[in-house]
GROMACS .gro file of C-alpha atoms in nm:
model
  139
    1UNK     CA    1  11.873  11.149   9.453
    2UNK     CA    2  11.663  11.241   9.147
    3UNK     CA    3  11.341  11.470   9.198
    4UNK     CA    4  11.034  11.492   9.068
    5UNK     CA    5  10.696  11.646   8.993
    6UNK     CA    6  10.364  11.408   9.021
    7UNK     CA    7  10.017  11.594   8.931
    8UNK     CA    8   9.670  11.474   9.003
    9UNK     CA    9   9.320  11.627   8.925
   10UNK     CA   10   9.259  11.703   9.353
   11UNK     CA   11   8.911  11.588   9.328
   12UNK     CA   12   9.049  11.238   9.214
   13UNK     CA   13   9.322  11.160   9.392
   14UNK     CA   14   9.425  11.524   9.594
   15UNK     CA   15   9.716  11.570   9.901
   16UNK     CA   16   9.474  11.460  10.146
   17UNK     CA   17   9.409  11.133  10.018
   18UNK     CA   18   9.817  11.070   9.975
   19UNK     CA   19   9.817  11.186  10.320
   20UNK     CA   20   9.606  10.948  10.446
   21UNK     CA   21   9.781  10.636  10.303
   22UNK     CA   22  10.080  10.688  10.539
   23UNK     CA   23  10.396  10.502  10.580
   24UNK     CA   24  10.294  10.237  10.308
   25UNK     CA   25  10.234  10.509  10.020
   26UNK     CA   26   9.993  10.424   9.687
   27UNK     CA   27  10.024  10.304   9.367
   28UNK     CA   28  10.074  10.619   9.124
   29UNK     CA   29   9.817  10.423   8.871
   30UNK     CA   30   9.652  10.501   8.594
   31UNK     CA   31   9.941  10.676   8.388
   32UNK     CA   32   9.837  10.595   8.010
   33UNK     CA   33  10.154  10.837   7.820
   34UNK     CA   34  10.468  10.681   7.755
   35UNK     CA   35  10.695  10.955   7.880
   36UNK     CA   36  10.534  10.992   8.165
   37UNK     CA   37  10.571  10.584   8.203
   38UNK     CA   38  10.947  10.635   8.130
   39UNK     CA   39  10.988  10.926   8.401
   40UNK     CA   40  10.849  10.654   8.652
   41UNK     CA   41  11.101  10.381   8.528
   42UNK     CA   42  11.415  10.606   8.606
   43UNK     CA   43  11.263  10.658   8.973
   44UNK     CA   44  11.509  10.519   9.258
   45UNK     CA   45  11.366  10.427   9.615
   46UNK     CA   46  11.431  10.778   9.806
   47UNK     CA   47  11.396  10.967   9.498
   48UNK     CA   48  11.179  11.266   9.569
   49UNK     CA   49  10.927  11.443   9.423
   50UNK     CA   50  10.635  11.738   9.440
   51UNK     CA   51  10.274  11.657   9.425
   52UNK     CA   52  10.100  11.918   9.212
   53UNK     CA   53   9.702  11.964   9.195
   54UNK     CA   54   9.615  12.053   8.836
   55UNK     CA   55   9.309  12.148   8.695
   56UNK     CA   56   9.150  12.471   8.893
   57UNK     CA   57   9.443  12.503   9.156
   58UNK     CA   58   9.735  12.453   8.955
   59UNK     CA   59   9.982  12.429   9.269
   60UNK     CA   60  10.238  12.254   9.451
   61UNK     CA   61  10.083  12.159   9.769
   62UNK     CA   62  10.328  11.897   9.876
   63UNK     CA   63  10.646  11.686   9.926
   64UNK     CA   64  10.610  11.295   9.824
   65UNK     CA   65  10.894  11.017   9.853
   66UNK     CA   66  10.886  10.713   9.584
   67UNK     CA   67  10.861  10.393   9.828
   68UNK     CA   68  10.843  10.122   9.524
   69UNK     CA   69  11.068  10.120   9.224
   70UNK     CA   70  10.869  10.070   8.858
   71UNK     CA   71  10.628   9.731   8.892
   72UNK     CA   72  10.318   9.657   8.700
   73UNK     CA   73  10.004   9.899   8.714
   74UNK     CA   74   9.737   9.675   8.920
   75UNK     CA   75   9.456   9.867   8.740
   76UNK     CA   76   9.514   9.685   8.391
   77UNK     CA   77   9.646   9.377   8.193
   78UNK     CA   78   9.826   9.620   7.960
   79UNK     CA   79  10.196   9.499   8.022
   80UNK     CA   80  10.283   9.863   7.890
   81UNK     CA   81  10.201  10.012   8.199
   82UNK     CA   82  10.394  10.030   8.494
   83UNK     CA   83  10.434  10.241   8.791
   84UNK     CA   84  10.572  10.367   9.126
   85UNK     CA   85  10.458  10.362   9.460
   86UNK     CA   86  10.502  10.711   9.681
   87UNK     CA   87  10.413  10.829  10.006
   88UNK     CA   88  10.374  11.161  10.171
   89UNK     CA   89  10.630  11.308  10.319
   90UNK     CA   90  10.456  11.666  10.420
   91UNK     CA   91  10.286  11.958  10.317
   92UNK     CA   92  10.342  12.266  10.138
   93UNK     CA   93  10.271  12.513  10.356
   94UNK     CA   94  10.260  12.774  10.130
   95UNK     CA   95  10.143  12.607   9.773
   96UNK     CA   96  10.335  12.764   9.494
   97UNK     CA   97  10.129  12.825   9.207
   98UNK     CA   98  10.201  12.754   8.815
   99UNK     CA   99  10.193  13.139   8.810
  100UNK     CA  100  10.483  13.216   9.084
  101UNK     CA  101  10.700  12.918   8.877
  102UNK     CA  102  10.626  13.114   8.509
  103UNK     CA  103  10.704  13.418   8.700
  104UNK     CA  104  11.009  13.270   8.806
  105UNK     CA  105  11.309  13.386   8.551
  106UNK     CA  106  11.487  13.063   8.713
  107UNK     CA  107  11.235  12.836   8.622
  108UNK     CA  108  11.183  12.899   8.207
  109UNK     CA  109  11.346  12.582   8.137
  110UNK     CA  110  11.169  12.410   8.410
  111UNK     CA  111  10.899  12.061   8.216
  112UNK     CA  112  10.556  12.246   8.438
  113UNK     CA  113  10.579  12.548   8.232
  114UNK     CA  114  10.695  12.376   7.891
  115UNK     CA  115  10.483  12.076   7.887
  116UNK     CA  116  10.215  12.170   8.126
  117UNK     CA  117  10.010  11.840   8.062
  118UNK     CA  118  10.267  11.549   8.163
  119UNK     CA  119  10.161  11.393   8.423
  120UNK     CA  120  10.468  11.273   8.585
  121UNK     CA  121  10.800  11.496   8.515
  122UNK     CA  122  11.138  11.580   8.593
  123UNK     CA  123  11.236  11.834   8.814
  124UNK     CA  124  11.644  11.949   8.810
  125UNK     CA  125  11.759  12.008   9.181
  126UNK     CA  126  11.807  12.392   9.131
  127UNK     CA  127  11.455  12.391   9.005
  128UNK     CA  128  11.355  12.191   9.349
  129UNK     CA  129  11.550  12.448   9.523
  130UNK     CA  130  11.371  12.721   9.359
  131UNK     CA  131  11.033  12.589   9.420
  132UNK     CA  132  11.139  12.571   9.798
  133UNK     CA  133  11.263  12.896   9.786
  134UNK     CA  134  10.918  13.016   9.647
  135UNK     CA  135  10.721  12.857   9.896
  136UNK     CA  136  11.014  12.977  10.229
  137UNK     CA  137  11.075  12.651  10.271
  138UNK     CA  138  11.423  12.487  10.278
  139UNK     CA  139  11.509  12.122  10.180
   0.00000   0.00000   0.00000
């Protein structure tokens, strides 16, 4: 299993909205960057990943599952762009912020704190055990 990092602006597509599409998951549309497109065409069904809320929160606020490989973005013509389907798979309890991970000595390396505006990254599993760790959570 592969893991991952998926952020969203909250007041356009926040937790509570993933939430609320259930079993059957949503289209991660709307992705216009090629690496980010390229993240999403590595993704495996399973494959797991942390939704972040950018802009003012800047936090992990919860745990998503990809439930459709790579297949064409339904909100263009653009053959370019493709994407994943994922689904919520629960909360955060205790959001860990962009702060806690660039305070974290074991997360320098980690894509959030290098290249803070990609919109769909990789996350190594000791960083995703980190993050857990951060927020006393376990896997």
């Amino acid at each position: 299993m592969a893991y991952w990092l998926f952020k969203s602006e909250p007041n356009t597509w926040g937790w509570d909205d993933q939430l609320a599409k259930g079993e059957a998951g949503e289209e991660w549309d709307g992705v216009r960057n090629y690496q980010a497109r390229n993240n999403m065409r590595e993704m495996k069904l399973g494959d797991q990943g942390f939704f972040y809320h950018s802009v003012n929160e800047k936090r992990i606020v919860g745990i998503v599952e990809v439930c459709a490989e790579i297949h064409p973005d339904s909100t263009t013509d653009d053959e370019r762009w493709e994407c994943v389907d994922i689904k919520a798979v629960r909360a955060i309890e205790n959001p860990v912020t962009l702060d806690m991970i660039k305070d974290e000595p074991r997360l320098a390396d980690m894509v959030l704190v290098n290249n803070s505006r990609l919109s769909v990254q990789p996350v190594t599993e000791a960083e995703w055990n980190v993050v857990l760790e951060l927020a006393g959570e376990k896997d």
